[in-house]
CSV table of C-alpha atoms and ligand atoms in Angstrom, one decimal:
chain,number,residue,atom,x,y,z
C,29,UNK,CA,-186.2,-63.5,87.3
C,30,UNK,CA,-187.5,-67.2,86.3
C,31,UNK,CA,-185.1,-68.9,84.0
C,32,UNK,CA,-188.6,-69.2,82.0
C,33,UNK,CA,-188.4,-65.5,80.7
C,34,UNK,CA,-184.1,-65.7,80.8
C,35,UNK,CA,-184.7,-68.1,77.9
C,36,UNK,CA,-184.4,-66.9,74.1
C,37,UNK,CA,-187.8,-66.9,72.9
C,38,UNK,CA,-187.7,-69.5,70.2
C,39,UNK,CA,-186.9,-71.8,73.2
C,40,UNK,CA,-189.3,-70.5,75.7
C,41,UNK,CA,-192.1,-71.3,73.2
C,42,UNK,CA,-190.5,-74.7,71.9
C,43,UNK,CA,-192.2,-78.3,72.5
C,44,UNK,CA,-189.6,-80.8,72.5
C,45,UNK,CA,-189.9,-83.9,69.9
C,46,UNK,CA,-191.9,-87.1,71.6
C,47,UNK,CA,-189.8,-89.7,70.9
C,48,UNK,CA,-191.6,-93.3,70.6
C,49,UNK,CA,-191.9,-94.8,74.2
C,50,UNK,CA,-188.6,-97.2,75.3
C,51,UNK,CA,-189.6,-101.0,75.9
C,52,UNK,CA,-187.5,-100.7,79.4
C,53,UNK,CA,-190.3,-97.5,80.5
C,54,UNK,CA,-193.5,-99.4,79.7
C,55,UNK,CA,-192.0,-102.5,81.5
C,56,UNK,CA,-191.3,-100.6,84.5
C,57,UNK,CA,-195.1,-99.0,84.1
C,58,UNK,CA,-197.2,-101.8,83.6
C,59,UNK,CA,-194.3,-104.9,85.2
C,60,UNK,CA,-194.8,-107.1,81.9
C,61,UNK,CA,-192.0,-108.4,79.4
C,62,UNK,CA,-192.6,-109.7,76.0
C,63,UNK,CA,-192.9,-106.0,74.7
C,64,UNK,CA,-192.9,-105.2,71.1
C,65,UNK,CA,-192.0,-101.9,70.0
C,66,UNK,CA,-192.7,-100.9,66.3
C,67,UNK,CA,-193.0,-97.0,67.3
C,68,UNK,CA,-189.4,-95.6,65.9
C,69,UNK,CA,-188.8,-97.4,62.8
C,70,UNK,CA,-185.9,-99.4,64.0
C,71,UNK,CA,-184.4,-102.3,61.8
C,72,UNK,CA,-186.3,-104.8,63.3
C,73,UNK,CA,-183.1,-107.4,62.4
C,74,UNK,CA,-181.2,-105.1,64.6
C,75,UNK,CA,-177.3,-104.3,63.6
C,76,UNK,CA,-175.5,-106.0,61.0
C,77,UNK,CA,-173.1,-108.8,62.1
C,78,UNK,CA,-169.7,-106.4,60.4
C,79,UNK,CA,-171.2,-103.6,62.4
C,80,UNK,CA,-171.3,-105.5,66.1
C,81,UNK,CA,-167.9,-106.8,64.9
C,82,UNK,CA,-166.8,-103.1,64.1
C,83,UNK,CA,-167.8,-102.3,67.4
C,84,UNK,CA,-166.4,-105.0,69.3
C,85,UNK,CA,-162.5,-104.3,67.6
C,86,UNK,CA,-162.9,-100.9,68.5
C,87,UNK,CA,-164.2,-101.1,72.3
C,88,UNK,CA,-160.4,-101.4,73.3
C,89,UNK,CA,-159.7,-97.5,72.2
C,90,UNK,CA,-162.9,-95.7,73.8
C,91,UNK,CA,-159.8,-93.8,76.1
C,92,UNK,CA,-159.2,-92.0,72.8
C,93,UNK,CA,-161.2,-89.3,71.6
C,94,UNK,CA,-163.0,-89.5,68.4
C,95,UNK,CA,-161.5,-88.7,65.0
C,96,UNK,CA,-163.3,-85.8,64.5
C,97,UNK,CA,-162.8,-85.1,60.7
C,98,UNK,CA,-164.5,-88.6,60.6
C,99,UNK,CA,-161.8,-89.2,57.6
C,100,UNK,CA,-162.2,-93.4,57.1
C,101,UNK,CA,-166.1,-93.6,57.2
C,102,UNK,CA,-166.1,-90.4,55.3
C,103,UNK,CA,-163.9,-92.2,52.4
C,104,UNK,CA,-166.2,-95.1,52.7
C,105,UNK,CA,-169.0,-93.0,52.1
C,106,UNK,CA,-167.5,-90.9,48.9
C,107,UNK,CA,-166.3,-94.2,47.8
C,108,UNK,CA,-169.4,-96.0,47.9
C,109,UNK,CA,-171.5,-93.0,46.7
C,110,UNK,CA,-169.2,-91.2,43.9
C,111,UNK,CA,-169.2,-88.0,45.2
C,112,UNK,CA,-165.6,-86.3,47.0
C,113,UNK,CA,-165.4,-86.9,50.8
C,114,UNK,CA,-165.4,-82.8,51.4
C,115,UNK,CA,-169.0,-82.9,50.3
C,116,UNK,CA,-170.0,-85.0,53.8
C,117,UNK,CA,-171.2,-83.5,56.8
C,118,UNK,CA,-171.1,-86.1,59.3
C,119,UNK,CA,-173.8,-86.0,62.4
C,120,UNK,CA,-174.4,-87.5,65.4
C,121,UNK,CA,-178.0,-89.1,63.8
C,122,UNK,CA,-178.9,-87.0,60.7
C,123,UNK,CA,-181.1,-85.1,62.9
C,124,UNK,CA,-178.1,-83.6,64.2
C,125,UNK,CA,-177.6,-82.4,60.5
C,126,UNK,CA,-180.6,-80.8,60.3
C,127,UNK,CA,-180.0,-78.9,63.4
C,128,UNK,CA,-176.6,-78.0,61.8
C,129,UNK,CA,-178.5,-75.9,58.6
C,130,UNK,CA,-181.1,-74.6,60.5
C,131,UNK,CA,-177.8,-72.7,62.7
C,132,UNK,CA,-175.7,-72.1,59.5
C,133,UNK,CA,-178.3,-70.8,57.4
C,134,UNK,CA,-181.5,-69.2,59.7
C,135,UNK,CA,-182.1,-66.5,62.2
C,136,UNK,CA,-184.8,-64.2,63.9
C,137,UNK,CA,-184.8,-62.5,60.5
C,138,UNK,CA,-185.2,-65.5,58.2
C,139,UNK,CA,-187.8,-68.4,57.5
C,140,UNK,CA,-188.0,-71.7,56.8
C,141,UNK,CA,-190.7,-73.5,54.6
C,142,UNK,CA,-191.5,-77.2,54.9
C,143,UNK,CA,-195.1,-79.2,55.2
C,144,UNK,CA,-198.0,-80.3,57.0
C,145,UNK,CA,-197.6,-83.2,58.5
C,146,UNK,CA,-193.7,-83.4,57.9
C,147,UNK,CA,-190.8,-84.9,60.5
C,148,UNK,CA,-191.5,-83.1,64.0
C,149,UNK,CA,-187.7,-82.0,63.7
C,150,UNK,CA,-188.2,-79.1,61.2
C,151,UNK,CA,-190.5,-77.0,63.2
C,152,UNK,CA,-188.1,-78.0,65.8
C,153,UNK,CA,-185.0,-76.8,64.8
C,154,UNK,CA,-186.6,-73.8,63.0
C,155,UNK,CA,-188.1,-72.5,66.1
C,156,UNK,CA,-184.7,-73.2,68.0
C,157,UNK,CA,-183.3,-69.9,66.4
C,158,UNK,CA,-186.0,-68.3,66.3
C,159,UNK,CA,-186.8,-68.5,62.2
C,160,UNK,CA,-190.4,-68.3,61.2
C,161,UNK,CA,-191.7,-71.2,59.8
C,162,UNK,CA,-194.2,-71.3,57.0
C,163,UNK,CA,-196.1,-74.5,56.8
C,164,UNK,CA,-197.8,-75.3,53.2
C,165,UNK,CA,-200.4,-77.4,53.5
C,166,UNK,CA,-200.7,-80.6,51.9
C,167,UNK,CA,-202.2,-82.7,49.2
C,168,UNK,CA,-205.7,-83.3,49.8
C,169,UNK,CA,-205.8,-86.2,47.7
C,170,UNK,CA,-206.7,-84.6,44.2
C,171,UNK,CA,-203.3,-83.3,42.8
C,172,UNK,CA,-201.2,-85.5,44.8
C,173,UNK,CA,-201.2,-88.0,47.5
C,174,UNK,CA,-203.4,-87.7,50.5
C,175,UNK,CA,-201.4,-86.1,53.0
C,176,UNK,CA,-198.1,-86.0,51.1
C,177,UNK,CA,-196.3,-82.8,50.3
C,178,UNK,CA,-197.9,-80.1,47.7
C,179,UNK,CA,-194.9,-78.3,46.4
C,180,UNK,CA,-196.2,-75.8,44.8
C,181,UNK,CA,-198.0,-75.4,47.9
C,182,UNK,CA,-194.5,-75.1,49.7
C,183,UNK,CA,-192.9,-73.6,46.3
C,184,UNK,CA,-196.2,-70.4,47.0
C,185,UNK,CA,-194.5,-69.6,50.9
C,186,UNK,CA,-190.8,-68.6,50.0
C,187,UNK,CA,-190.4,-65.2,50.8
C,188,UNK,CA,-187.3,-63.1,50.3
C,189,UNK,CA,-186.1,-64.1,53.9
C,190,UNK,CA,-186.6,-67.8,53.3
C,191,UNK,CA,-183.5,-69.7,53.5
C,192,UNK,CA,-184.2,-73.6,54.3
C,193,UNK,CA,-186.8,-75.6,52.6
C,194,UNK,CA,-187.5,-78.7,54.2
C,195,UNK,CA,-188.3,-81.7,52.3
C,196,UNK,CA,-188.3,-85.5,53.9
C,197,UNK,CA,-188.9,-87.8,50.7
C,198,UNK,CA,-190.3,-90.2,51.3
C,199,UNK,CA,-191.8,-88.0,54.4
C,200,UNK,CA,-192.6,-89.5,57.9
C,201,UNK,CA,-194.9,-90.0,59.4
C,202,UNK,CA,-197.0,-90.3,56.2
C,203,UNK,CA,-194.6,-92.9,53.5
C,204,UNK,CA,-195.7,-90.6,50.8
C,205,UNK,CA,-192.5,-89.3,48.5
C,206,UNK,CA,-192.3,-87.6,45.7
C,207,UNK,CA,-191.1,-88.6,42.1
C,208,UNK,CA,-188.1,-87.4,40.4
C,209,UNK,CA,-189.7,-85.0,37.5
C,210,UNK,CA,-191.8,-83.5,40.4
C,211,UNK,CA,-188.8,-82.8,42.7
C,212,UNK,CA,-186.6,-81.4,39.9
C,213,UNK,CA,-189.6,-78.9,38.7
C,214,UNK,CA,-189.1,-77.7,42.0
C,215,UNK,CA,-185.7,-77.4,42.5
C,216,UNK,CA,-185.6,-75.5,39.4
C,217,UNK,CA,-188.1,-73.1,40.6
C,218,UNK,CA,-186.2,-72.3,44.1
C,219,UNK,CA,-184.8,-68.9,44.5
C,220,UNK,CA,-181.5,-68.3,44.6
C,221,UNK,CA,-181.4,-67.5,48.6
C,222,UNK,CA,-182.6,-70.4,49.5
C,223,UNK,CA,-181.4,-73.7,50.2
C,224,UNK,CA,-183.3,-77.2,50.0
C,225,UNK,CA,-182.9,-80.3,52.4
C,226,UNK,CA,-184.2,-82.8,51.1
C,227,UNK,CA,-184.6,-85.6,53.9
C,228,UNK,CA,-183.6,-89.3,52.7
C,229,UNK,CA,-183.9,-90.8,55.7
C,230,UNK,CA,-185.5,-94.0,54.0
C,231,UNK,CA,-183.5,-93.8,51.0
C,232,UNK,CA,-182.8,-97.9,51.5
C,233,UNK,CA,-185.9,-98.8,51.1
C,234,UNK,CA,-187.0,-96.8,48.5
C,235,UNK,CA,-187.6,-99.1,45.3
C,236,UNK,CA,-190.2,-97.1,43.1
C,237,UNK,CA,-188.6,-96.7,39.7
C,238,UNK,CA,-189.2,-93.1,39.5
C,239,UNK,CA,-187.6,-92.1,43.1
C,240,UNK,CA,-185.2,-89.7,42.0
C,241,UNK,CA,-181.3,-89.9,42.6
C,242,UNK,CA,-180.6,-86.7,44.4
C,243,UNK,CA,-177.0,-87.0,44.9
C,244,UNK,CA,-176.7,-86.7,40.9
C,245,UNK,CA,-178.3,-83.0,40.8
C,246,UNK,CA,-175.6,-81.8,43.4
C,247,UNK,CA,-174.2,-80.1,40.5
C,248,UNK,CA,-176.7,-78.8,38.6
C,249,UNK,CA,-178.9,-77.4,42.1
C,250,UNK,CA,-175.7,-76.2,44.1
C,251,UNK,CA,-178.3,-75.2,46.7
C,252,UNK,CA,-179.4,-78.7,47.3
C,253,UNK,CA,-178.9,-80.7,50.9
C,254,UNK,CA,-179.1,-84.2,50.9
C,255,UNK,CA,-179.3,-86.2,54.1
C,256,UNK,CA,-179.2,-89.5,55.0
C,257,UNK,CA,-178.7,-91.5,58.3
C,258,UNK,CA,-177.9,-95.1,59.6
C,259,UNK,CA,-180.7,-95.1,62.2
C,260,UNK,CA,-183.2,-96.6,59.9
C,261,UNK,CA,-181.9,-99.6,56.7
C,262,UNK,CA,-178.7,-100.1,58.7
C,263,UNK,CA,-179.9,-100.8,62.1
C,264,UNK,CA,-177.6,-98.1,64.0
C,265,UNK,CA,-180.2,-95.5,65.8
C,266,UNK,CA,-178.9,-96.2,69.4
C,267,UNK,CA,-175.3,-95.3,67.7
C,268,UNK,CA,-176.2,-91.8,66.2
C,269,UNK,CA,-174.5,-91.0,63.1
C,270,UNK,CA,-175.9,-89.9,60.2
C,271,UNK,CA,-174.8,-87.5,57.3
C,272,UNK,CA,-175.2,-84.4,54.7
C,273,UNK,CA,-174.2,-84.4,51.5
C,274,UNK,CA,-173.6,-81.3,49.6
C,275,UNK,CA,-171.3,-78.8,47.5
C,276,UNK,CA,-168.2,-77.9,48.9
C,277,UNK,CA,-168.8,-74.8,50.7
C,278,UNK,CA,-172.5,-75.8,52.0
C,279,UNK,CA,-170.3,-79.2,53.7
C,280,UNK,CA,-167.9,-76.3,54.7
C,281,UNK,CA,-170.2,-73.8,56.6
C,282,UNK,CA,-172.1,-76.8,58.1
C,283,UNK,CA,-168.7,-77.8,59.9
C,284,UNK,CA,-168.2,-75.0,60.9
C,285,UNK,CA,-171.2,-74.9,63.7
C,286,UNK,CA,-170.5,-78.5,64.0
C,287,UNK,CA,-169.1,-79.7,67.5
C,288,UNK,CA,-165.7,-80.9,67.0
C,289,UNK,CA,-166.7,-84.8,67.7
C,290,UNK,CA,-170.1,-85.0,67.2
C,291,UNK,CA,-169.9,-88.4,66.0
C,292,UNK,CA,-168.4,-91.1,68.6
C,293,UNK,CA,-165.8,-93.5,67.6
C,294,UNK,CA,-168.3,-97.0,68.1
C,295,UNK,CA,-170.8,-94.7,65.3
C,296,UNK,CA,-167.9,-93.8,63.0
C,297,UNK,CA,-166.2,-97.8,62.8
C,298,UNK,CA,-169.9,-99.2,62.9
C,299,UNK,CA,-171.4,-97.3,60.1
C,300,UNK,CA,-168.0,-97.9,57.8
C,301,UNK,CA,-168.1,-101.3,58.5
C,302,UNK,CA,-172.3,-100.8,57.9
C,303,UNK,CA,-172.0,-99.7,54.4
C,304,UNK,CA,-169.8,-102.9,53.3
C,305,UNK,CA,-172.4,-105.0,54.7
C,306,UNK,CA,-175.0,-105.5,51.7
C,307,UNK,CA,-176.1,-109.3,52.7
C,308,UNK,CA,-177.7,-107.3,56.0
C,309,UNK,CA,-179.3,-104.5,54.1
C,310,UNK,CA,-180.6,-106.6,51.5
C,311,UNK,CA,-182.5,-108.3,54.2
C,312,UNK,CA,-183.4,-105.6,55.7
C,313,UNK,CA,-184.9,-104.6,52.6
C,314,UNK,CA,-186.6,-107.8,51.5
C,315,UNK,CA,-187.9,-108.4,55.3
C,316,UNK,CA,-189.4,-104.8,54.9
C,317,UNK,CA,-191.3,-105.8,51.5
C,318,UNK,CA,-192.9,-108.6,53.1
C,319,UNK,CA,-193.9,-107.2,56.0
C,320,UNK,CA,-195.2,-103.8,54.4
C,321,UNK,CA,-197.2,-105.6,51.8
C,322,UNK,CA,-198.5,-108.5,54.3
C,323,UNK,CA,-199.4,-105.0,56.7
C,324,UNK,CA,-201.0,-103.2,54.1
C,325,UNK,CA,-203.6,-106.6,53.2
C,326,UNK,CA,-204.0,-107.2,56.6
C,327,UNK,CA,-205.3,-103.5,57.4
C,328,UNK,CA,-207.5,-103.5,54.1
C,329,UNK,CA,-208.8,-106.8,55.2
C,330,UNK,CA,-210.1,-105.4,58.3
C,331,UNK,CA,-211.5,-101.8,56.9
C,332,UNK,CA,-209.0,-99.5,57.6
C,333,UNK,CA,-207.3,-97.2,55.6
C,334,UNK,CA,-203.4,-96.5,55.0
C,335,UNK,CA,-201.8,-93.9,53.4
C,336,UNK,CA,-199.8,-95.9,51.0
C,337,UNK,CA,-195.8,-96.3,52.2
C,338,UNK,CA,-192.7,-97.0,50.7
C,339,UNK,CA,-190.7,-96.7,53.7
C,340,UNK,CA,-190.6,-99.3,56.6
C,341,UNK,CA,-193.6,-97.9,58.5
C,342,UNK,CA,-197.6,-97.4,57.5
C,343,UNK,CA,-199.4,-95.0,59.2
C,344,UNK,CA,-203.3,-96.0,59.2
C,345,UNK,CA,-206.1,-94.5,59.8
C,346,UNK,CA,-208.2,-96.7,63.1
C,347,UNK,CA,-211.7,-94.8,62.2
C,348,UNK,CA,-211.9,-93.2,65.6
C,349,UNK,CA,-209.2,-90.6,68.1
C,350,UNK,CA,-206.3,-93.1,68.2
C,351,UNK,CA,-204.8,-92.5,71.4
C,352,UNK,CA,-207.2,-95.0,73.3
C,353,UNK,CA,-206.4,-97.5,71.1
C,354,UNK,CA,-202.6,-96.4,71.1
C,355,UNK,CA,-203.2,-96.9,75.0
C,356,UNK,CA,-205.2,-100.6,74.5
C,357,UNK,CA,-202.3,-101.7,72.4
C,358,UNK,CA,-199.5,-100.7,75.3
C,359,UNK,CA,-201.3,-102.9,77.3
C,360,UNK,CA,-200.9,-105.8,74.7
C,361,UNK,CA,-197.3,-104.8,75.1
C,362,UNK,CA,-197.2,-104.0,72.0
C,363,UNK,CA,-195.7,-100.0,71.4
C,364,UNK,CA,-197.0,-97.5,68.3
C,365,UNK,CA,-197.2,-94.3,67.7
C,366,UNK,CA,-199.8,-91.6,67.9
C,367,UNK,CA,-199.4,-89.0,65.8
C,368,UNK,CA,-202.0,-86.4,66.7
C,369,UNK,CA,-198.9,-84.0,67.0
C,370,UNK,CA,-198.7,-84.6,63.3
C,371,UNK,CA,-202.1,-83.2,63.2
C,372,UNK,CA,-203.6,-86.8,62.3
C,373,UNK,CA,-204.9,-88.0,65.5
C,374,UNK,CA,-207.2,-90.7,64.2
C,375,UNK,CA,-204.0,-92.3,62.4
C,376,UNK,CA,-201.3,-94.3,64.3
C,377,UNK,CA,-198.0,-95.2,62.7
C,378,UNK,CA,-196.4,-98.6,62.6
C,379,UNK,CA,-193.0,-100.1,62.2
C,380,UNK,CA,-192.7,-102.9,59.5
C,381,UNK,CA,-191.3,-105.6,61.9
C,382,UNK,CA,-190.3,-108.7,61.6
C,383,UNK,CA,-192.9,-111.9,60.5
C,384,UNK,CA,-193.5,-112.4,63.9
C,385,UNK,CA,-193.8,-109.2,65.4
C,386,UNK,CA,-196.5,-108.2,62.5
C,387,UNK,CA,-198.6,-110.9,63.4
C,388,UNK,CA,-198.2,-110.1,67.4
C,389,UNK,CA,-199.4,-106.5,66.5
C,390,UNK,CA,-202.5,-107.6,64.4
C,391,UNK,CA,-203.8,-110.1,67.0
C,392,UNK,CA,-203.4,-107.3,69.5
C,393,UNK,CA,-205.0,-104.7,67.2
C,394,UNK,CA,-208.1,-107.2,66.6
C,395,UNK,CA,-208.1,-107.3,70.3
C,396,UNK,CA,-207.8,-103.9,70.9
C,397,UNK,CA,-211.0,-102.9,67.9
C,398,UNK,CA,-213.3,-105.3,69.0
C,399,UNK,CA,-213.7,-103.9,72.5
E,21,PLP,C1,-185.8,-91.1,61.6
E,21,PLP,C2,-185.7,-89.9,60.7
E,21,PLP,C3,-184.6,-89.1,60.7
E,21,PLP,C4,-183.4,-89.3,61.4
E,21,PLP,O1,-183.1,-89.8,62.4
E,21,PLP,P1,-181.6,-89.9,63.0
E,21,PLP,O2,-181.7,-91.0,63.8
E,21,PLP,O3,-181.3,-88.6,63.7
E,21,PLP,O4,-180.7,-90.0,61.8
E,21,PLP,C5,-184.6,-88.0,59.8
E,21,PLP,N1,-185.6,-87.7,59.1
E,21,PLP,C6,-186.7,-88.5,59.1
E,21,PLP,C7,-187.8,-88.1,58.2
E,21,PLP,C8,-186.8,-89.6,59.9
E,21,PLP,O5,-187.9,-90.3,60.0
């Protein structure tokens, strides 16, 4: 028999995630340099000085296997966030946190609800293990943001056997989130059997006055799964660590399907030494303001329309199918992303980069339209 038809179903059927395209693979297909990539929402300003240090001090023990109970950048994390370190699940990139509920809480017999247009990851890990997924559609623009999440939409598809809901606030690849009154009404509303993750990976650079603090409701919505990660704000993607937060015995099943060192040492010392580091993140942040409002004028200046963003991306829309123009700008060296597997192919997403990168990507772009 073809190892095709060995494979569990769930897998046989399963399109892997299209990650944005490396710098070092388009310079090897088209021989330039010079390439900009704004495609994965990397911290354009890179790691943080106490991280690379972090990293360097701890380069002499790689020999030595991980501490796998994660126990100092665990304490860091309660400390910094007021919560006990037995509520942490710690992953190797939050993604590897969502891959972690979908095995502790859904099977053949079980289904998962999240959004149109939501992180490629859900449908992903949902179809993995062979859960149903039931996809709500979303706001058309009336009730709600264009193209951001409709929960009573999503709140409509729970069934009896649903057991994760899936919610990325603010959501890529669309920068839409939802305020806190709105998320509450639904958390209140969730069944008992089922579970809500509600996606932060952009919590940083959240600043909206009405974004709700989700690690405060632990308590009150013990079926609430809050993740976070330190591939985005704190400039640590190529690292891979990222986290859950959660009651007790959530954090406790999720270990349990976790490998035993899923995080590496280098992730574990760099996002400690990460979180102490507010003079990088605050630059981060401010850097991302600029850029993100100087972005959003410059695509309104030149008739084309954004879905509005408060993380450090903004998808627009370029008024025809996107992937020629996708294809245009590789040739500028200069890397996007298409996300007609998002089911908006005439929209392409861009990274908030730094002052100069911006500007390299609009010169390219006004290239790129007028041909
Ligand atoms: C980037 C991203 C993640 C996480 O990425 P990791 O690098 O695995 O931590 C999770 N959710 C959303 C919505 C993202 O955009």
């Amino acid at each position: 028999m073809h190892p095709e038809q060995l494979a569990v179903s769930g897998v046989s059927k399963l399109t892997p995630y299209q990650p944005g395209k490396p710098i070092a693979e388009l310079e090897r297909e088209l021989g330039i340099s010079n390439i900009i990539k704004l495609a994965s929402n990397e911290n354009p300003l890179g790691p943080g000085p106490k991280a690379l240090e972090a990293i360097q001090a701890e380069s002499g023990s790689l020999h030595l296997y991980p501490d796998g109970g994660g126990f100092d950048l665990k304490a860091a994390l309660a400390g910094k966030l007021g919560i006990d370190p037995a509520q942490i699940t710690l992953g190797n990139g939050s993604n590897d946190v969502l891959e972690l509920a979908a095995r502790a809480f859904l099977s053949a017999e079980t289904s998962a609800v999240f959004s149109q247009h939501a992180f490629a990851v859900y449908p992903i890990v949902t179809q993995a293990v062979g859960a149903h997924a039931h996809v709500a559609k979303a706001h058309d623009g009336t009730r709600g943001p264009l193209y951001g999440h409709d929960l009573d939409a999503m709140h409509q598809l729970i069934e009896e056997d649903t057991r994760l809901i899936f919610i990325a606030n603010p959501n890529n690849p669309t920068g839409t989130y939802l305020g806190r009154d709105e998320l509450a009404g639904f958390l209140k509303k969730v069944p008992a059997h089922a579970l809500t993750v509600v996606d932060e990976a952009y919590f940083e650079y959240v600043s909206e006055p009405d974004y709700p603090n989700t690690l405060e409701w632990l308590e009150c919505y013990p079926n609430l799964i809050v993740t976070r990660t330190f591939s985005k704000a704190y400039g640590l993607a190529g690292l891979r660590v990222g986290y859950a937060v959660s009651s007790l015995c959530i954090a406790d099943l999720l270990n349990r399907v976790r490998q035993p060192f899923n995080v590496n040492s280098l992730a574990l010392v760099a996002a400690k030494a990460a979180l102490s580091d507010d003079g990088h993140l605050q630059r981060t942040v401010l850097l991302n303001h600029e850029g993100l409002g100087l972005l959003t004028e410059a695509l309104a200046k030149r008739g084309l329309s954004h879905i509005p963003s408060v993380g450090n991306f903004i998808t627009a829309d370029v008024g025809r199918v996107a992937l020629p123009v996708y294809e245009a700008l590789l040739r500028e060296g200069v890397i996007v992303r298409p996300i007609a597997n998002y089911g908006l192919p005439n929209h392409l997403r861009v990274t908030v980069g730094t002052k100069k990168e911006n500007q390299v990507f609009l010169s390219a772009l006004d290239r790129v339209l007028a041909l």
